[in-house]
mmCIF file of C-alpha atoms in Angstrom:
data_model
loop_
_atom_site.group_PDB
_atom_site.id
_atom_site.type_symbol
_atom_site.label_atom_id
_atom_site.label_comp_id
_atom_site.label_asym_id
_atom_site.label_seq_id
_atom_site.Cartn_x
_atom_site.Cartn_y
_atom_site.Cartn_z
ATOM 1 C CA TYR A 233 105.940 155.276 114.487
ATOM 2 C CA SER A 234 107.878 152.385 113.477
ATOM 3 C CA GLN A 235 111.454 151.930 113.492
ATOM 4 C CA SER A 236 111.202 151.700 109.109
ATOM 5 C CA ASP A 237 109.498 155.534 109.299
ATOM 6 C CA CYS A 238 113.087 156.612 108.514
ATOM 7 C CA GLY A 239 113.236 159.620 106.304
ATOM 8 C CA LYS A 240 109.247 160.244 106.292
ATOM 9 C CA VAL A 241 108.881 163.708 105.619
ATOM 10 C CA HIS A 242 106.599 166.617 106.181
ATOM 11 C CA ILE A 243 106.299 170.595 105.650
ATOM 12 C CA THR A 244 105.384 172.939 108.576
ATOM 13 C CA VAL A 245 104.898 177.054 108.355
ATOM 14 C CA SER A 246 106.991 178.428 110.753
ATOM 15 C CA SER A 247 104.935 180.047 113.671
ATOM 16 C CA LEU A 248 106.999 183.559 113.387
ATOM 17 C CA GLN A 249 106.165 186.294 111.433
ATOM 18 C CA ASP A 250 107.683 185.536 108.550
ATOM 19 C CA THR A 251 106.069 182.308 107.638
ATOM 20 C CA TYR A 252 108.783 180.335 106.217
ATOM 21 C CA LEU A 253 108.584 176.671 105.290
ATOM 22 C CA GLU A 254 109.761 174.326 107.244
ATOM 23 C CA LEU A 255 111.429 170.703 106.174
ATOM 24 C CA ASN A 256 110.716 168.108 108.738
ATOM 25 C CA TRP A 257 112.113 164.234 108.547
ATOM 26 C CA ILE A 258 112.326 161.613 110.976
ATOM 27 C CA THR A 259 116.339 160.977 111.943
ATOM 28 C CA ASP A 260 115.673 157.703 113.615
ATOM 29 C CA CYS A 261 117.021 155.277 111.589
ATOM 30 C CA GLY A 262 118.086 151.665 112.384
ATOM 31 C CA THR A 263 120.970 149.729 110.502
ATOM 32 C CA LEU A 264 118.619 147.967 107.886
ATOM 33 C CA ASP A 265 116.659 151.297 106.990
ATOM 34 C CA ILE A 266 117.645 152.980 103.456
ATOM 35 C CA VAL A 267 119.091 156.254 104.878
ATOM 36 C CA PRO A 268 118.566 159.353 102.690
ATOM 37 C CA ASP A 269 121.195 161.295 101.520
ATOM 38 C CA TYR A 270 119.066 164.483 100.751
ATOM 39 C CA ILE A 271 116.157 166.460 101.502
ATOM 40 C CA LEU A 272 114.581 168.223 98.693
ATOM 41 C CA LEU A 273 111.729 170.776 98.134
ATOM 42 C CA SER A 274 110.684 171.465 94.929
ATOM 43 C CA SER A 275 107.576 173.232 93.161
ATOM 44 C CA LYS A 276 106.339 169.830 91.502
ATOM 45 C CA ASN A 277 105.917 166.404 92.820
ATOM 46 C CA ILE A 278 109.216 164.678 92.010
ATOM 47 C CA GLN A 279 108.076 161.207 91.584
ATOM 48 C CA GLU A 280 106.380 162.371 88.549
ATOM 49 C CA ARG A 281 109.194 161.851 86.414
ATOM 50 C CA ASN A 282 108.256 163.325 83.487
ATOM 51 C CA GLU A 283 108.691 167.127 84.347
ATOM 52 C CA ASP A 284 111.771 168.888 85.867
ATOM 53 C CA PRO A 285 110.409 168.810 89.307
ATOM 54 C CA ASN A 286 111.508 172.745 90.119
ATOM 55 C CA MET A 287 114.044 172.441 92.822
ATOM 56 C CA ILE A 288 113.854 174.906 95.567
ATOM 57 C CA VAL A 289 115.917 173.915 98.369
ATOM 58 C CA GLN A 290 118.643 170.638 98.229
ATOM 59 C CA ILE A 291 120.253 170.100 102.020
ATOM 60 C CA ASN A 292 122.241 166.833 103.035
ATOM 61 C CA PHE A 293 120.500 164.301 105.420
ATOM 62 C CA SER A 294 123.246 164.371 107.871
ATOM 63 C CA ASP A 295 123.974 167.960 107.914
ATOM 64 C CA TYR A 296 120.722 168.098 110.218
ATOM 65 C CA PRO A 297 120.812 165.305 112.749
ATOM 66 C CA SER A 298 117.957 167.277 114.076
ATOM 67 C CA GLY A 299 115.676 166.407 111.403
ATOM 68 C CA TYR A 300 114.464 170.498 110.807
ATOM 69 C CA TYR A 301 115.751 173.174 108.147
ATOM 70 C CA LYS A 302 113.886 176.405 108.108
ATOM 71 C CA THR A 303 113.916 177.415 104.658
ATOM 72 C CA LYS A 304 113.723 181.174 103.422
ATOM 73 C CA VAL A 305 110.725 180.650 101.525
ATOM 74 C CA ARG A 306 108.271 182.334 102.438
ATOM 75 C CA PHE A 307 104.508 180.476 102.443
ATOM 76 C CA GLY A 308 102.324 184.117 103.196
ATOM 77 C CA GLU A 309 98.648 183.537 102.580
ATOM 78 C CA PRO A 310 98.023 181.853 99.077
ATOM 79 C CA TRP A 311 94.984 181.076 97.656
ATOM 80 C CA LEU A 312 93.302 178.014 98.723
ATOM 81 C CA PRO A 313 93.453 175.542 96.043
ATOM 82 C CA GLY A 314 90.711 172.715 94.642
ATOM 83 C CA ASN A 315 88.352 176.003 94.580
ATOM 84 C CA TRP A 316 88.232 176.231 98.629
ATOM 85 C CA GLU A 317 88.984 179.962 98.505
ATOM 86 C CA TYR A 318 85.892 181.540 100.886
ATOM 87 C CA ASP A 319 83.079 182.833 98.855
ATOM 88 C CA GLU A 320 79.516 183.151 100.072
ATOM 89 C CA ASN A 321 78.016 182.634 96.851
ATOM 90 C CA THR A 322 79.984 179.020 96.001
ATOM 91 C CA THR A 323 77.896 175.956 95.535
ATOM 92 C CA ARG A 324 81.038 173.304 95.548
ATOM 93 C CA ALA A 325 84.684 172.748 95.980
ATOM 94 C CA ASP A 326 86.298 169.798 95.063
ATOM 95 C CA ALA A 327 86.535 166.894 97.761
ATOM 96 C CA GLY A 328 89.760 165.492 98.804
ATOM 97 C CA PRO A 329 93.293 166.863 99.760
ATOM 98 C CA HIS A 330 94.864 169.415 97.109
ATOM 99 C CA CYS A 331 98.654 170.277 97.466
ATOM 100 C CA PHE A 332 100.161 173.803 97.395
ATOM 101 C CA PRO A 333 102.883 173.845 95.101
ATOM 102 C CA TYR A 334 105.560 172.611 97.487
ATOM 103 C CA TRP A 335 106.872 169.403 97.853
ATOM 104 C CA ILE A 336 109.263 167.894 100.025
ATOM 105 C CA ALA A 337 111.034 164.519 99.422
ATOM 106 C CA SER A 338 113.748 162.512 100.788
ATOM 107 C CA VAL A 339 115.938 160.764 98.422
ATOM 108 C CA THR A 340 119.399 158.440 98.020
ATOM 109 C CA ASP A 341 120.900 159.108 94.749
ATOM 110 C CA SER A 342 118.834 156.370 93.092
ATOM 111 C CA LEU A 343 115.930 156.549 95.330
ATOM 112 C CA ILE A 344 112.684 158.481 96.725
ATOM 113 C CA VAL A 345 112.295 157.365 100.532
ATOM 114 C CA ASP A 346 109.354 159.291 100.877
ATOM 115 C CA SER A 347 107.635 162.655 99.835
ATOM 116 C CA ARG A 348 105.048 164.536 100.353
ATOM 117 C CA CYS A 349 103.223 168.118 99.378
ATOM 118 C CA LEU A 350 101.893 170.692 101.661
ATOM 119 C CA ALA A 351 98.486 170.447 101.400
ATOM 120 C CA ILE A 352 94.477 171.115 102.910
ATOM 121 C CA GLN A 353 92.404 168.411 103.765
ATOM 122 C CA PRO A 354 89.061 170.125 103.879
ATOM 123 C CA THR A 355 87.290 166.614 103.597
ATOM 124 C CA TRP A 356 89.504 164.187 105.685
ATOM 125 C CA MET A 357 86.762 162.846 107.351
ATOM 126 C CA SER A 358 84.892 162.195 104.595
ATOM 127 C CA ASP A 359 87.680 160.916 102.455
ATOM 128 C CA ASN A 360 88.220 158.425 105.361
ATOM 129 C CA SER A 361 84.557 157.520 106.329
ATOM 130 C CA LYS A 362 84.972 153.808 105.753
ATOM 131 C CA ALA A 363 88.034 153.637 107.705
ATOM 132 C CA ILE A 364 86.575 155.769 110.515
ATOM 133 C CA GLY A 365 83.315 155.416 110.710
ATOM 134 C CA SER A 366 82.743 153.186 113.645
ATOM 135 C CA LEU A 367 85.226 155.468 115.619
ATOM 136 C CA LYS A 368 83.162 157.250 118.716
ATOM 137 C CA ILE A 369 83.714 161.123 118.903
ATOM 138 C CA GLY A 370 85.043 160.889 122.367
ATOM 139 C CA SER A 371 87.787 158.313 121.231
ATOM 140 C CA MET A 372 88.737 159.907 117.921
ATOM 141 C CA PHE A 373 92.104 162.276 117.620
ATOM 142 C CA ILE A 374 90.503 165.643 116.855
ATOM 143 C CA PRO A 375 92.799 168.622 115.737
ATOM 144 C CA GLY A 376 91.719 172.167 117.183
ATOM 145 C CA THR A 377 92.809 175.504 117.621
ATOM 146 C CA HIS A 378 93.137 177.476 120.525
ATOM 147 C CA ASN A 379 91.910 180.802 120.868
ATOM 148 C CA SER A 380 90.704 180.061 117.424
ATOM 149 C CA GLY A 381 88.968 183.946 116.393
ATOM 150 C CA SER A 382 92.346 185.396 117.888
ATOM 151 C CA PHE A 383 93.874 185.986 114.418
ATOM 152 C CA LYS A 384 93.524 189.623 113.122
ATOM 153 C CA GLY A 385 92.090 192.926 114.124
ATOM 154 C CA VAL A 386 94.094 194.523 116.911
ATOM 155 C CA PRO A 387 96.499 197.416 116.615
ATOM 156 C CA PHE A 388 100.134 195.984 115.660
ATOM 157 C CA PHE A 389 101.996 196.712 119.117
ATOM 158 C CA ILE A 390 99.386 194.334 121.090
ATOM 159 C CA GLN A 391 99.340 191.823 118.331
ATOM 160 C CA ASN A 392 101.886 189.322 119.719
ATOM 161 C CA TYR A 393 100.827 188.628 122.986
ATOM 162 C CA VAL A 394 96.894 188.883 121.858
ATOM 163 C CA LEU A 395 97.116 186.896 118.400
ATOM 164 C CA ASN A 396 97.420 182.852 118.710
ATOM 165 C CA GLN A 397 96.629 182.079 115.039
ATOM 166 C CA ASP A 398 97.568 183.700 111.831
ATOM 167 C CA ARG A 399 94.816 181.983 109.487
ATOM 168 C CA SER A 400 91.035 182.722 109.274
ATOM 169 C CA ILE A 401 88.354 180.260 110.591
ATOM 170 C CA TRP A 402 87.780 179.607 107.368
ATOM 171 C CA ALA A 403 91.080 178.813 106.634
ATOM 172 C CA GLN A 404 91.509 176.872 109.541
ATOM 173 C CA LEU A 405 88.545 174.464 108.548
ATOM 174 C CA VAL A 406 89.965 174.126 105.115
ATOM 175 C CA PHE A 407 93.008 172.456 106.233
ATOM 176 C CA GLY A 408 91.710 169.926 108.369
ATOM 177 C CA ILE A 409 91.160 172.124 111.768
ATOM 178 C CA ARG A 410 87.525 170.329 113.508
ATOM 179 C CA TYR A 411 87.364 171.647 116.708
ATOM 180 C CA LEU A 412 86.850 175.935 117.419
ATOM 181 C CA ASP A 413 87.767 177.153 120.865
ATOM 182 C CA PHE A 414 85.581 180.780 121.241
ATOM 183 C CA ARG A 415 85.533 183.329 124.069
ATOM 184 C CA ILE A 416 82.502 185.816 123.723
ATOM 185 C CA GLY A 417 82.399 189.220 124.941
ATOM 186 C CA TYR A 418 79.754 191.578 124.171
ATOM 187 C CA TYR A 419 79.721 195.319 123.981
ATOM 188 C CA GLU A 420 76.772 197.600 123.960
ATOM 189 C CA ARG A 421 76.811 199.439 120.530
ATOM 190 C CA ASP A 422 78.754 196.573 118.547
ATOM 191 C CA GLY A 423 77.026 193.665 119.478
ATOM 192 C CA PHE A 424 79.158 190.300 119.712
ATOM 193 C CA TYR A 425 82.320 189.747 119.660
ATOM 194 C CA ILE A 426 85.159 186.854 119.948
ATOM 195 C CA ASN A 427 87.518 188.089 122.695
ATOM 196 C CA HIS A 428 90.753 187.013 123.774
ATOM 197 C CA ASP A 429 90.138 187.591 127.684
ATOM 198 C CA LEU A 430 89.015 191.070 127.443
ATOM 199 C CA VAL A 431 90.593 192.363 124.161
ATOM 200 C CA ARG A 432 87.774 192.185 121.457
ATOM 201 C CA ILE A 433 89.058 190.872 118.422
ATOM 202 C CA ILE A 434 86.581 190.479 115.703
ATOM 203 C CA LYS A 435 82.270 190.319 115.384
ATOM 204 C CA VAL A 436 81.101 186.592 116.075
ATOM 205 C CA GLN A 437 78.248 186.488 113.200
ATOM 206 C CA PRO A 438 80.485 186.569 109.974
ATOM 207 C CA VAL A 439 82.690 183.768 111.865
ATOM 208 C CA LEU A 440 79.170 181.752 112.158
ATOM 209 C CA ARG A 441 78.723 182.148 108.153
ATOM 210 C CA GLU A 442 82.281 180.812 107.269
ATOM 211 C CA ILE A 443 81.354 177.994 109.457
ATOM 212 C CA ARG A 444 77.942 177.528 108.285
ATOM 213 C CA LYS A 445 79.234 177.610 104.942
ATOM 214 C CA PHE A 446 81.948 175.286 105.211
ATOM 215 C CA LEU A 447 79.131 172.721 106.139
ATOM 216 C CA GLU A 448 77.270 173.340 103.426
ATOM 217 C CA LEU A 449 80.348 172.281 101.348
ATOM 218 C CA ALA A 450 81.583 169.687 103.478
ATOM 219 C CA PRO A 451 78.583 167.947 104.493
ATOM 220 C CA LYS A 452 80.815 164.947 106.375
ATOM 221 C CA GLU A 453 82.890 167.001 108.429
ATOM 222 C CA ILE A 454 82.173 166.889 111.980
ATOM 223 C CA ILE A 455 82.743 170.101 113.574
ATOM 224 C CA VAL A 456 83.145 170.945 117.321
ATOM 225 C CA ILE A 457 82.529 174.587 118.495
ATOM 226 C CA ASP A 458 83.501 175.407 122.151
ATOM 227 C CA PHE A 459 81.953 178.521 123.700
ATOM 228 C CA HIS A 460 84.572 178.110 125.893
ATOM 229 C CA ARG A 461 84.199 181.726 128.288
ATOM 230 C CA PHE A 462 82.163 184.887 128.270
ATOM 231 C CA PRO A 463 84.739 186.842 129.762
ATOM 232 C CA PHE A 464 83.129 190.378 128.888
ATOM 233 C CA PRO A 465 81.132 192.017 130.858
ATOM 234 C CA LYS A 466 81.980 190.379 133.790
ATOM 235 C CA ASN A 467 78.380 189.818 134.510
ATOM 236 C CA PHE A 468 77.298 188.148 131.523
ATOM 237 C CA SER A 469 73.915 187.667 132.297
ATOM 238 C CA ASN A 470 70.960 185.443 131.310
ATOM 239 C CA ASP A 471 69.587 187.668 128.979
ATOM 240 C CA LEU A 472 72.736 188.054 126.931
ATOM 241 C CA HIS A 473 73.069 184.181 126.680
ATOM 242 C CA LYS A 474 69.723 184.385 125.412
ATOM 243 C CA LYS A 475 70.740 186.896 122.968
ATOM 244 C CA PHE A 476 73.943 185.457 122.003
ATOM 245 C CA ILE A 477 72.168 181.702 121.533
ATOM 246 C CA SER A 478 69.223 182.869 119.426
ATOM 247 C CA MET A 479 71.959 184.564 116.950
ATOM 248 C CA VAL A 480 73.932 181.207 117.172
ATOM 249 C CA TYR A 481 70.744 179.179 116.452
ATOM 250 C CA GLU A 482 69.951 181.542 113.414
ATOM 251 C CA GLU A 483 73.046 181.004 111.736
ATOM 252 C CA LEU A 484 73.992 177.474 112.628
ATOM 253 C CA GLY A 485 70.935 175.718 114.175
ATOM 254 C CA ALA A 486 70.362 173.615 111.297
ATOM 255 C CA PHE A 487 73.275 171.893 111.546
ATOM 256 C CA ALA A 488 73.450 171.372 115.495
ATOM 257 C CA LEU A 489 73.373 167.815 116.965
ATOM 258 C CA PRO A 490 70.949 167.572 119.564
ATOM 259 C CA THR A 491 72.499 165.592 122.554
ATOM 260 C CA LYS A 492 69.634 163.452 123.242
ATOM 261 C CA ASP A 493 71.209 160.392 124.823
ATOM 262 C CA LEU A 494 74.356 161.337 123.349
ATOM 263 C CA GLN A 495 76.748 162.682 126.000
ATOM 264 C CA TRP A 496 77.026 159.226 127.511
ATOM 265 C CA GLY A 497 80.450 157.151 127.742
ATOM 266 C CA LYS A 498 82.889 158.121 124.795
ATOM 267 C CA GLY A 499 79.544 159.392 122.971
ATOM 268 C CA PRO A 500 77.902 158.783 119.500
ATOM 269 C CA SER A 501 80.339 157.105 116.598
ATOM 270 C CA LEU A 502 80.684 159.175 113.179
ATOM 271 C CA ASN A 503 78.283 156.769 111.579
ATOM 272 C CA GLU A 504 75.888 157.294 113.933
ATOM 273 C CA ILE A 505 76.433 161.216 113.470
ATOM 274 C CA TRP A 506 76.208 161.339 109.812
ATOM 275 C CA GLY A 507 72.881 159.204 109.692
ATOM 276 C CA LYS A 508 70.835 162.188 111.519
ATOM 277 C CA ASN A 509 72.818 164.363 108.991
ATOM 278 C CA LYS A 510 73.657 167.192 112.185
ATOM 279 C CA ASN A 511 77.606 167.255 111.982
ATOM 280 C CA LEU A 512 78.101 170.510 114.356
ATOM 281 C CA ILE A 513 79.054 169.963 118.129
ATOM 282 C CA ILE A 514 78.394 172.701 120.066
ATOM 283 C CA GLY A 515 79.534 173.064 123.638
ATOM 284 C CA TYR A 516 78.481 176.079 125.681
ATOM 285 C CA ALA A 517 79.965 176.743 129.360
ATOM 286 C CA ASP A 518 76.862 177.994 131.038
ATOM 287 C CA LYS A 519 74.811 175.199 132.596
ATOM 288 C CA GLN A 520 71.534 177.115 132.802
ATOM 289 C CA THR A 521 71.673 178.166 128.450
ATOM 290 C CA VAL A 522 72.566 174.332 127.992
ATOM 291 C CA SER A 523 69.760 172.572 130.200
ATOM 292 C CA ASP A 524 67.094 175.249 128.243
ATOM 293 C CA ASN A 525 68.580 174.300 124.832
ATOM 294 C CA PRO A 526 68.827 170.460 123.930
ATOM 295 C CA TRP A 527 70.838 171.202 120.715
ATOM 296 C CA LEU A 528 73.806 172.817 123.014
ATOM 297 C CA TRP A 529 76.190 170.226 124.592
ATOM 298 C CA HIS A 530 77.819 170.213 128.149
ATOM 299 C CA PRO A 531 80.724 172.380 128.579
ATOM 300 C CA LEU A 532 83.946 170.693 127.501
ATOM 301 C CA GLN A 533 87.188 170.238 129.850
ATOM 302 C CA GLN A 534 90.567 171.612 129.021
ATOM 303 C CA TYR A 535 93.286 171.136 130.094
ATOM 304 C CA TRP A 536 95.452 174.340 130.494
ATOM 305 C CA GLY A 537 98.517 173.968 131.437
ATOM 306 C CA ASN A 538 99.690 177.843 131.702
ATOM 307 C CA THR A 539 103.494 177.419 131.431
ATOM 308 C CA LYS A 540 106.228 178.750 129.012
ATOM 309 C CA ARG A 541 108.293 175.797 129.494
ATOM 310 C CA VAL A 542 108.442 173.324 126.717
ATOM 311 C CA SER A 543 109.407 170.468 129.554
ATOM 312 C CA GLU A 544 106.619 171.548 131.638
ATOM 313 C CA LEU A 545 103.636 171.097 129.139
ATOM 314 C CA LYS A 546 104.756 167.836 128.168
ATOM 315 C CA ALA A 547 104.857 166.944 131.803
ATOM 316 C CA PHE A 548 101.562 168.506 132.600
ATOM 317 C CA LEU A 549 99.885 166.980 129.309
ATOM 318 C CA GLY A 550 101.083 163.551 130.023
ATOM 319 C CA ARG A 551 99.641 163.618 133.786
ATOM 320 C CA SER A 552 96.316 165.072 131.917
ATOM 321 C CA ILE A 553 96.316 162.326 129.581
ATOM 322 C CA THR A 554 96.673 159.569 132.608
ATOM 323 C CA ASP A 555 94.319 161.741 134.802
ATOM 324 C CA HIS A 556 91.625 162.143 132.176
ATOM 325 C CA ARG A 557 88.181 160.707 133.228
ATOM 326 C CA VAL A 558 84.880 161.422 131.215
ATOM 327 C CA THR A 559 82.718 163.808 132.972
ATOM 328 C CA ILE A 560 79.441 165.260 131.440
ATOM 329 C CA ASN A 561 80.424 165.639 128.219
ATOM 330 C CA PRO A 562 82.651 162.630 126.000
ATOM 331 C CA LEU A 563 84.679 165.370 124.395
ATOM 332 C CA TRP A 564 87.957 166.691 125.956
ATOM 333 C CA ALA A 565 90.593 168.921 124.774
ATOM 334 C CA LEU A 566 94.382 169.206 125.392
ATOM 335 C CA MET A 567 95.305 172.570 125.399
ATOM 336 C CA ALA A 568 98.702 171.853 123.547
ATOM 337 C CA GLU A 569 100.495 175.698 123.618
ATOM 338 C CA LEU A 570 102.511 177.695 125.967
ATOM 339 C CA THR A 571 101.515 180.827 127.663
ATOM 340 C CA PRO A 572 103.053 184.085 128.406
ATOM 341 C CA GLN A 573 103.374 184.949 131.943
ATOM 342 C CA PRO A 574 102.917 188.428 133.078
ATOM 343 C CA ILE A 575 106.498 189.648 132.852
ATOM 344 C CA ASP A 576 107.065 188.770 129.621
ATOM 345 C CA ILE A 577 104.396 191.314 128.776
ATOM 346 C CA VAL A 578 105.829 193.713 130.205
ATOM 347 C CA PHE A 579 109.392 193.092 128.994
ATOM 348 C CA ARG A 580 108.321 192.378 125.459
ATOM 349 C CA THR A 581 109.981 188.444 125.424
ATOM 350 C CA ASN A 582 108.190 184.800 124.963
ATOM 351 C CA ASN A 583 105.288 186.369 122.638
ATOM 352 C CA LEU A 584 102.750 183.683 121.468
ATOM 353 C CA ARG A 585 104.853 183.526 118.146
ATOM 354 C CA LYS A 586 107.740 182.656 119.519
ATOM 355 C CA LEU A 587 106.422 180.492 122.390
ATOM 356 C CA ALA A 588 104.188 178.444 119.532
ATOM 357 C CA ASP A 589 107.685 177.709 117.687
ATOM 358 C CA ASP A 590 109.420 176.885 120.742
ATOM 359 C CA VAL A 591 107.039 174.098 121.071
ATOM 360 C CA ASN A 592 104.960 173.216 117.495
ATOM 361 C CA ARG A 593 107.650 170.772 116.399
ATOM 362 C CA GLU A 594 107.521 168.868 119.658
ATOM 363 C CA LEU A 595 104.172 168.977 119.856
ATOM 364 C CA THR A 596 104.215 166.591 116.212
ATOM 365 C CA LYS A 597 106.828 164.013 117.916
ATOM 366 C CA TRP A 598 104.889 163.477 121.164
ATOM 367 C CA PHE A 599 101.599 163.072 119.610
ATOM 368 C CA ARG A 600 102.667 160.965 116.686
ATOM 369 C CA ASP A 601 105.303 158.891 118.895
ATOM 370 C CA GLU A 602 103.504 158.790 122.194
ATOM 371 C CA TRP A 603 100.126 159.773 122.631
ATOM 372 C CA SER A 604 98.093 159.354 119.323
ATOM 373 C CA ARG A 605 95.786 156.545 120.423
ATOM 374 C CA GLN A 606 95.318 158.221 124.135
ATOM 375 C CA VAL A 607 93.933 161.718 123.274
ATOM 376 C CA ASN A 608 90.814 163.452 121.989
ATOM 377 C CA ILE A 609 90.962 167.026 120.779
ATOM 378 C CA VAL A 610 94.251 168.394 120.928
ATOM 379 C CA ALA A 611 94.028 172.295 120.082
ATOM 380 C CA THR A 612 97.540 174.407 119.165
ATOM 381 C CA ASP A 613 98.322 177.861 118.613
ATOM 382 C CA TYR A 614 99.814 178.869 114.766
ATOM 383 C CA PHE A 615 98.594 175.348 113.793
ATOM 384 C CA LEU A 616 100.791 175.186 110.620
ATOM 385 C CA GLY A 617 103.818 174.907 112.642
ATOM 386 C CA ASN A 618 102.972 171.492 113.516
ATOM 387 C CA ASP A 619 101.926 168.354 111.465
ATOM 388 C CA LEU A 620 98.910 167.440 113.893
ATOM 389 C CA ILE A 621 96.198 167.577 111.437
ATOM 390 C CA ASN A 622 98.090 164.680 109.676
ATOM 391 C CA VAL A 623 99.004 162.904 112.807
ATOM 392 C CA ALA A 624 95.550 162.890 113.743
ATOM 393 C CA ILE A 625 93.983 161.624 110.174
ATOM 394 C CA ARG A 626 96.777 159.111 110.154
ATOM 395 C CA ALA A 627 96.286 158.055 114.061
ATOM 396 C CA ASN A 628 92.236 157.847 113.206
ATOM 397 C CA ILE A 629 92.635 155.364 110.128
ATOM 398 C CA LEU A 630 94.653 153.173 112.165
ATOM 399 C CA ASN A 631 92.481 153.324 115.219
ATOM 400 C CA GLY A 632 89.492 152.830 113.130
#
């Protein structure tokens, strides 16, 4: 970000249960910059002069030197605009970003410095295809989620230590997430589940169908699925892998990009992938299964800090970026989230929402201001609490 980004604004959604809207702005202002007087939240675009913008919140820029203000406006789970609400029978949805009725602006008494809405980005790769088409998949910034399937379906008393997200897989894709991290369990009577370690969360098959539907509606979006671990049963046999893979192939095989000659160096460019008309990259954490199935990619490297401290996570991510070397898969993932330690679970401290709330604002700054050109996949918890989807889109356009 350059000096003149003084007063640039964005909206996030609190990672805590309340889902309150959060106003964020850049406070790094030089002597020549136009410094805003106020930060506004309105339900309409303030730049459209002809209508009342319907002000919800107005605060003084100088009262909040950290560039952050949490409102009491609940985001909840509103309908997804632009015809993107999930419906298995939908045949089309509207391309491009679509705004929720929430606009943030930084203004002086007479001037709008910056304004932006909270939006979904369902087709951001396609929208920017000219600018980013030549980027190789291993050198682009891909926003992702960690434990992507852990968003509902467990008893209330363990939710805070088991759920890493609060949006469905469908909603994650519609908002602009392009990397999904799954752990798979198998249960005799009930079949395959997405797990968080040993806790089973939701059935896999409906999730695969949501992904397929999304790929049908947004045929140029490239999605990476990482079947990263198989925690249950302890001995996840070859037969179970075969059974699981045949289900995945049945739902998603038509979209899966075969690896033939593509896993070298930084991998294929987006243009090359679009040329093959297969936009799904599936990484699979069992080498034998991968060598038997040419449509599966080698396991992805994930860098996971296993800390509950913001400063330790930053140091770990910085080291990981410096130390990373391409291995058997051009894609690699930074797991940019804090992790409760066993003692936290015993004493009910530092749950996943609280830890996400501690770190998400910082992640936006680190990846926006320091690391945007050096990373590949960045996966987070409660992703609406950071602005990494927009940071990634912008970085890819600049790097394209």
